[in-house]
XYZ file of C-alpha atoms in Angstrom:
445
model
C -161.199 21.999 107.510
C -158.744 22.653 110.361
C -158.898 20.654 113.574
C -159.555 23.794 115.618
C -162.465 24.809 113.389
C -163.937 21.338 113.887
C -163.466 21.667 117.652
C -165.192 25.055 117.753
C -168.063 23.865 115.594
C -168.521 20.821 117.825
C -168.728 23.011 120.920
C -171.358 25.150 119.215
C -173.376 22.067 118.260
C -173.136 20.771 121.831
C -173.883 24.012 123.662
C -175.404 26.461 121.223
C -174.009 29.767 119.924
C -170.948 30.900 121.888
C -169.906 34.437 122.930
C -167.319 36.018 120.651
C -164.919 36.083 123.616
C -165.130 32.306 123.808
C -164.446 31.991 120.085
C -161.436 34.318 120.423
C -160.206 32.385 123.459
C -160.274 29.089 121.584
C -158.571 30.591 118.531
C -155.703 32.018 120.553
C -155.357 29.869 123.658
C -156.696 26.387 123.018
C -154.028 24.250 124.761
C -153.195 22.218 121.654
C -154.463 24.108 118.625
C -154.575 27.788 119.617
C -152.459 30.400 117.860
C -150.192 30.957 120.878
C -150.092 27.271 121.817
C -149.074 25.586 118.556
C -145.610 27.063 118.121
C -143.335 29.984 118.898
C -142.716 31.079 115.316
C -145.303 33.853 115.119
C -143.005 36.435 116.733
C -140.288 38.442 115.023
C -139.855 39.848 111.540
C -139.918 36.364 110.050
C -143.282 35.660 111.693
C -146.689 37.314 111.636
C -145.811 40.366 113.749
C -143.055 41.849 115.857
C -142.987 43.720 119.147
C -140.628 46.375 120.485
C -138.283 43.719 121.854
C -137.831 42.325 118.345
C -136.636 45.682 117.027
C -133.513 46.144 119.171
C -132.137 45.282 122.597
C -132.353 48.970 123.529
C -136.027 48.534 124.438
C -135.097 46.094 127.206
C -132.055 48.142 128.165
C -134.083 51.320 128.620
C -136.699 49.470 130.637
C -133.933 47.966 132.781
C -132.829 51.514 133.571
C -136.413 52.438 134.462
C -136.879 49.310 136.602
C -133.698 50.209 138.506
C -135.181 53.654 139.205
C -138.403 52.015 140.405
C -136.432 49.718 142.696
C -134.665 52.739 144.205
C -137.999 54.571 144.547
C -139.124 51.590 146.615
C -136.154 52.107 148.934
C -133.740 49.633 147.308
C -135.230 46.558 149.011
C -133.156 43.381 149.323
C -135.711 41.492 147.226
C -137.952 42.597 144.388
C -139.976 40.627 141.860
C -140.330 41.719 138.259
C -143.295 39.841 136.812
C -143.693 39.826 133.041
C -147.062 38.855 131.580
C -146.938 37.111 128.208
C -143.136 37.151 127.724
C -143.193 35.889 124.117
C -139.852 34.325 123.228
C -138.078 35.745 126.285
C -136.080 38.371 124.382
C -137.211 41.254 126.582
C -136.332 39.333 129.741
C -132.958 38.433 128.254
C -132.180 42.069 127.463
C -133.374 43.371 130.852
C -131.362 40.779 132.768
C -128.181 41.229 130.741
C -128.225 45.024 130.987
C -129.175 45.013 134.678
C -126.320 42.677 135.505
C -123.884 44.885 133.579
C -125.115 48.363 134.535
C -127.243 48.006 137.669
C -125.634 45.205 139.715
C -127.319 46.114 143.009
C -130.743 45.947 141.395
C -129.785 42.721 139.640
C -128.752 41.113 142.930
C -132.157 41.933 144.465
C -134.136 40.865 141.403
C -136.207 37.739 140.884
C -137.615 37.683 137.341
C -140.964 35.891 137.064
C -142.517 34.804 133.760
C -146.270 34.240 133.420
C -146.848 32.141 130.300
C -149.472 29.471 129.611
C -148.213 28.210 126.242
C -146.051 25.097 126.544
C -144.424 25.854 123.172
C -143.472 29.362 124.255
C -142.254 28.192 127.666
C -139.968 25.730 125.911
C -138.634 28.485 123.635
C -138.119 30.795 126.616
C -136.323 28.016 128.491
C -133.808 27.800 125.673
C -133.277 31.572 125.667
C -132.969 31.942 129.452
C -131.415 28.595 130.344
C -128.598 30.036 132.468
C -130.884 32.272 134.504
C -133.408 29.479 135.005
C -130.661 27.147 136.223
C -129.401 29.708 138.757
C -132.909 30.541 139.999
C -132.742 34.181 138.908
C -135.720 33.466 136.611
C -138.724 31.288 137.284
C -141.968 30.437 135.566
C -145.098 30.903 137.604
C -148.473 29.367 136.954
C -150.981 31.616 135.189
C -153.806 30.218 137.307
C -153.894 33.391 139.390
C -154.846 35.348 136.297
C -157.676 33.010 135.287
C -160.216 35.683 136.099
C -163.453 34.534 137.681
C -166.731 35.913 136.306
C -167.754 39.057 138.109
C -171.498 38.449 138.268
C -173.926 35.600 138.659
C -175.213 36.219 135.144
C -171.745 35.992 133.631
C -170.979 32.853 135.654
C -174.127 31.223 134.276
C -173.270 32.343 130.759
C -169.722 30.982 130.926
C -170.819 27.726 132.483
C -173.310 27.238 129.690
C -170.593 27.668 127.092
C -167.726 25.971 128.875
C -165.735 29.203 129.089
C -163.190 28.976 131.890
C -160.801 31.756 130.781
C -158.077 29.535 132.283
C -155.790 29.782 129.275
C -153.574 26.726 129.087
C -154.433 25.452 132.561
C -153.230 21.960 133.220
C -150.468 22.027 130.627
C -147.126 20.571 131.557
C -144.633 23.212 132.594
C -141.393 23.716 130.718
C -138.146 22.324 132.164
C -136.596 24.102 135.148
C -139.798 26.022 135.819
C -139.504 26.617 139.545
C -142.766 27.682 141.148
C -142.280 28.871 144.702
C -145.430 30.958 145.064
C -148.929 29.543 145.631
C -151.061 29.356 142.501
C -153.616 31.809 143.889
C -151.003 34.549 144.378
C -149.261 36.638 141.759
C -146.201 37.478 143.856
C -144.559 36.345 147.073
C -146.077 37.816 150.225
C -144.508 41.102 151.293
C -142.106 41.355 148.349
C -142.196 44.641 146.375
C -143.408 43.980 142.861
C -143.204 45.404 139.350
C -145.745 43.881 136.966
C -144.861 44.512 133.321
C -147.124 43.812 130.344
C -145.973 44.628 126.801
C -148.640 43.880 124.178
C -150.451 41.570 126.575
C -153.889 43.104 126.990
C -154.568 43.532 123.267
C -154.677 39.739 122.861
C -157.187 39.030 125.635
C -160.672 37.905 124.549
C -163.274 40.642 124.166
C -167.025 40.799 123.846
C -168.452 42.531 120.757
C -171.542 44.730 121.090
C -173.703 46.498 118.526
C -177.169 48.002 118.562
C -178.389 44.422 118.011
C -176.901 43.222 121.310
C -173.921 40.997 122.131
C -172.295 38.947 119.377
C -172.636 35.159 119.387
C -171.012 32.707 116.980
C -173.110 29.923 115.453
C -172.324 27.426 112.683
C -174.194 26.176 109.640
C -172.998 24.261 106.563
C -169.376 24.386 107.783
C -169.492 28.161 108.103
C -169.468 30.435 111.124
C -172.513 32.684 111.432
C -172.932 35.795 113.551
C -176.018 36.021 115.724
C -176.968 38.436 118.483
C -178.368 38.158 121.999
C -179.342 40.848 124.507
C -176.307 42.451 126.127
C -175.605 41.494 129.732
C -175.797 44.022 132.601
C -171.994 43.793 132.996
C -171.438 44.632 129.343
C -173.819 47.585 129.424
C -172.302 48.882 132.657
C -168.855 48.755 131.061
C -170.080 50.893 128.156
C -171.663 53.377 130.562
C -168.522 53.751 132.653
C -165.553 53.327 130.344
C -166.644 53.298 126.701
C -169.501 54.388 124.409
C -172.681 52.756 123.215
C -172.420 51.776 119.534
C -174.274 53.755 116.919
C -176.231 51.930 114.174
C -173.764 50.045 112.024
C -170.982 50.230 114.621
C -169.372 47.551 116.765
C -167.628 48.229 120.056
C -165.370 45.876 122.007
C -166.039 45.226 125.700
C -162.814 43.852 127.278
C -164.222 42.304 130.437
C -161.326 39.831 130.684
C -158.756 42.646 130.645
C -160.724 44.423 133.356
C -160.761 41.323 135.536
C -157.046 40.711 135.001
C -156.215 44.274 136.000
C -158.399 44.024 139.098
C -156.460 40.972 140.218
C -153.062 42.353 139.339
C -153.645 45.644 141.155
C -155.152 43.946 144.199
C -152.175 41.582 144.437
C -149.546 44.338 144.428
C -148.944 45.308 148.033
C -146.278 47.837 147.134
C -144.845 48.493 143.709
C -145.681 49.301 140.103
C -147.847 48.148 137.230
C -146.618 49.044 133.718
C -148.714 48.280 130.617
C -147.465 49.134 127.118
C -149.865 48.615 124.236
C -151.792 50.285 121.447
C -155.124 51.665 122.521
C -157.355 54.606 123.366
C -159.232 56.475 126.085
C -162.964 56.972 126.544
C -162.492 60.603 125.576
C -161.235 59.522 122.155
C -164.175 57.186 121.677
C -166.577 60.000 122.530
C -164.958 61.997 119.747
C -165.744 59.215 117.274
C -162.421 57.338 117.177
C -161.563 53.711 118.011
C -165.048 52.321 117.469
C -164.535 48.795 116.253
C -160.824 47.981 116.522
C -160.881 44.183 116.275
C -158.425 42.876 113.701
C -156.693 39.695 112.612
C -153.042 39.407 111.621
C -151.623 36.667 109.426
C -148.703 36.301 107.044
C -147.595 39.913 107.317
C -151.007 41.468 106.648
C -153.979 42.795 108.592
C -157.502 41.485 108.077
C -160.907 42.421 109.420
C -162.072 38.793 109.238
C -161.427 36.865 112.481
C -163.170 33.742 111.117
C -160.856 33.115 108.186
C -158.231 30.853 109.750
C -158.955 29.854 113.374
C -155.720 29.162 115.241
C -153.570 30.334 112.337
C -153.913 34.099 112.778
C -153.575 36.494 115.652
C -156.728 38.300 116.799
C -156.373 41.574 118.689
C -158.336 44.609 119.829
C -157.036 48.012 120.867
C -156.730 48.468 124.627
C -159.168 50.615 126.608
C -156.744 52.496 128.866
C -159.549 54.318 130.659
C -160.844 50.977 131.920
C -157.374 49.687 132.890
C -156.606 52.853 134.835
C -159.954 52.698 136.615
C -159.420 49.053 137.581
C -155.969 49.777 138.983
C -157.272 52.738 141.001
C -160.235 50.741 142.258
C -157.706 48.399 143.852
C -155.604 50.970 145.629
C -153.169 52.039 142.925
C -152.539 55.526 141.581
C -152.663 55.694 137.786
C -150.295 58.224 136.276
C -151.004 60.197 133.125
C -150.944 58.147 129.964
C -147.868 58.829 127.831
C -146.815 57.623 124.419
C -144.076 55.041 124.056
C -142.041 57.815 122.459
C -142.389 60.068 125.510
C -141.641 57.201 127.861
C -138.493 55.994 126.087
C -137.263 59.511 125.329
C -137.619 60.382 128.994
C -135.521 57.395 130.001
C -132.887 57.802 127.314
C -132.371 61.549 127.072
C -130.217 61.838 130.218
C -127.343 59.882 128.663
C -128.269 60.549 125.016
C -129.322 56.932 124.491
C -125.886 55.556 125.311
C -127.667 52.266 126.103
C -128.422 51.896 122.414
C -125.025 52.758 120.988
C -122.619 51.277 123.517
C -121.859 48.173 121.453
C -121.365 50.069 118.185
C -117.809 50.145 116.884
C -118.290 51.378 113.340
C -120.266 54.310 111.881
C -122.361 51.834 109.896
C -123.348 50.082 113.118
C -124.383 53.377 114.708
C -126.450 54.245 111.657
C -128.260 50.912 111.790
C -129.007 51.253 115.504
C -130.188 54.826 114.973
C -132.757 53.577 112.453
C -133.937 50.888 114.874
C -134.229 53.405 117.687
C -136.107 55.738 115.376
C -138.655 52.997 114.742
C -139.265 52.693 118.484
C -139.797 56.389 119.180
C -141.039 58.192 116.062
C -144.650 58.636 114.905
C -143.856 56.784 111.677
C -142.834 53.746 113.730
C -144.163 52.536 117.076
C -143.529 55.670 119.131
C -146.944 57.305 118.861
C -149.046 54.213 118.213
C -148.170 52.654 121.560
C -148.924 54.099 124.972
C -147.692 53.468 128.487
C -149.909 53.225 131.558
C -147.976 53.329 134.810
C -149.720 52.804 138.146
C -148.119 52.706 141.570
C -148.947 51.729 145.121
C -147.132 52.791 148.296
C -144.632 55.113 146.581
C -143.680 58.541 147.946
C -144.797 61.261 145.559
C -141.422 62.973 145.255
C -139.736 59.677 144.371
C -142.440 58.878 141.859
C -142.065 62.272 140.209
C -138.383 61.558 139.598
C -138.999 58.540 137.358
C -137.408 59.299 134.000
C -140.186 57.706 131.949
C -142.691 60.223 133.312
C -140.476 63.270 132.864
C -140.661 63.755 129.114
C -143.526 65.686 127.542
C -144.859 67.272 130.706
C -147.351 69.186 128.553
C -149.903 66.346 128.674
C -153.402 67.402 129.672
C -154.537 67.138 133.299
C -156.283 63.872 134.097
C -159.888 63.950 132.952
C -162.827 62.260 134.621
C -164.190 58.982 133.280
C -167.865 58.410 134.048
C -169.410 60.071 137.081
C -168.271 58.492 140.332
C -165.457 56.530 138.724
C -161.699 56.923 139.146
C -160.221 59.629 136.899
C -159.331 58.855 133.317
C -155.652 59.011 132.281
C -154.763 61.926 130.045
C -153.567 61.210 126.518
C -151.454 63.595 124.501
C -152.542 64.254 120.940
C -151.187 61.517 118.726
C -151.723 59.595 115.539
C -154.418 56.971 115.273
C -153.034 53.767 116.853
C -151.948 51.263 114.250
C -151.917 48.109 116.346
C -149.299 45.427 116.087
C -146.574 45.880 113.560
C -146.883 43.265 110.804
C -143.688 41.366 110.197
C -141.850 41.570 106.948
């Protein structure tokens, strides 16, 4: 029996059955034994899964071009912070910084790149990748304490207290070397500084609640096995279904991502002027109403997907598709304007079409090199790869409309539907172009 399984079972014996979100939190973010805390080997094609940054540097290069446009839309301020949530091994940051320094020197001079990462193992790996930029102060780590979302209701606070759930992933861990922290722990960005918050495959790995017609899922233990039990759903969970999701039919399970909602509330409220960009696989409420994306929880281990999250605690990734309707509503609730939802393909094609993706091919010297890069680019933008499975939510605050409309990432595929309404009285739901069923993370191998 693994040490993490023993730890989870002991908590259940001490406190009673725990919410599924607490189980998922321990599996992924336990400071010593969690999946993201133990090592940094799960990323990349040799690990359990890979992200867009693992495919080719062009992903970071294209985003660098888009970030430069955002900086200019903000009036080319002398200082801007680019805050990346869950930066993995630091490859995306490395690519953005290198390409910005080479192609967009004015933006690079104004830029402070901030990394929000709770895993000590990943911070150490990132420190090795970005050593030069950390030494010069261009990059800094910032404590994730700001994002340790507080419960939103008295009932949830009581529930979390009873089960020891703090949602403070990795709090108290020792920071990696050279991790300058110049901003108070209760703030996401420096006061008055324009901000771009970027999250690539961040929200899919946040703990979720699981609801069925039986109620809210709880995890118990008996004879060294995890058992599923059910308790009445909380008012917060039911309200989320009413506003942003659907109530499960008999035999169905539906995720309720309260943690993601709380994170987005805090992120959007903290941005005084700037952008919020979230790239992930997910869905809208409209799609759920049509019968899709009902029960998207999955585990990923050793190159294969599994529907069993209890098989290997701490040794497999656990994810759930992202509810973009809820993220858009949370951003708008806190003063941001959520743009139409576009696919990753539309977003990257919009950025790259002006110069025919010269960012991708600039380093190629031989036809064979161009052919290889073309295949990698194809994987990022085509339906058979990641292009239609992943979507981009962009929200802004304090940006002039004509400058916003000029952003390249929003200028491809203008045929998307007008923004639809979520639930009555809520902020509008982002539109989603017709696309393939999201596939989730790309297994490595």
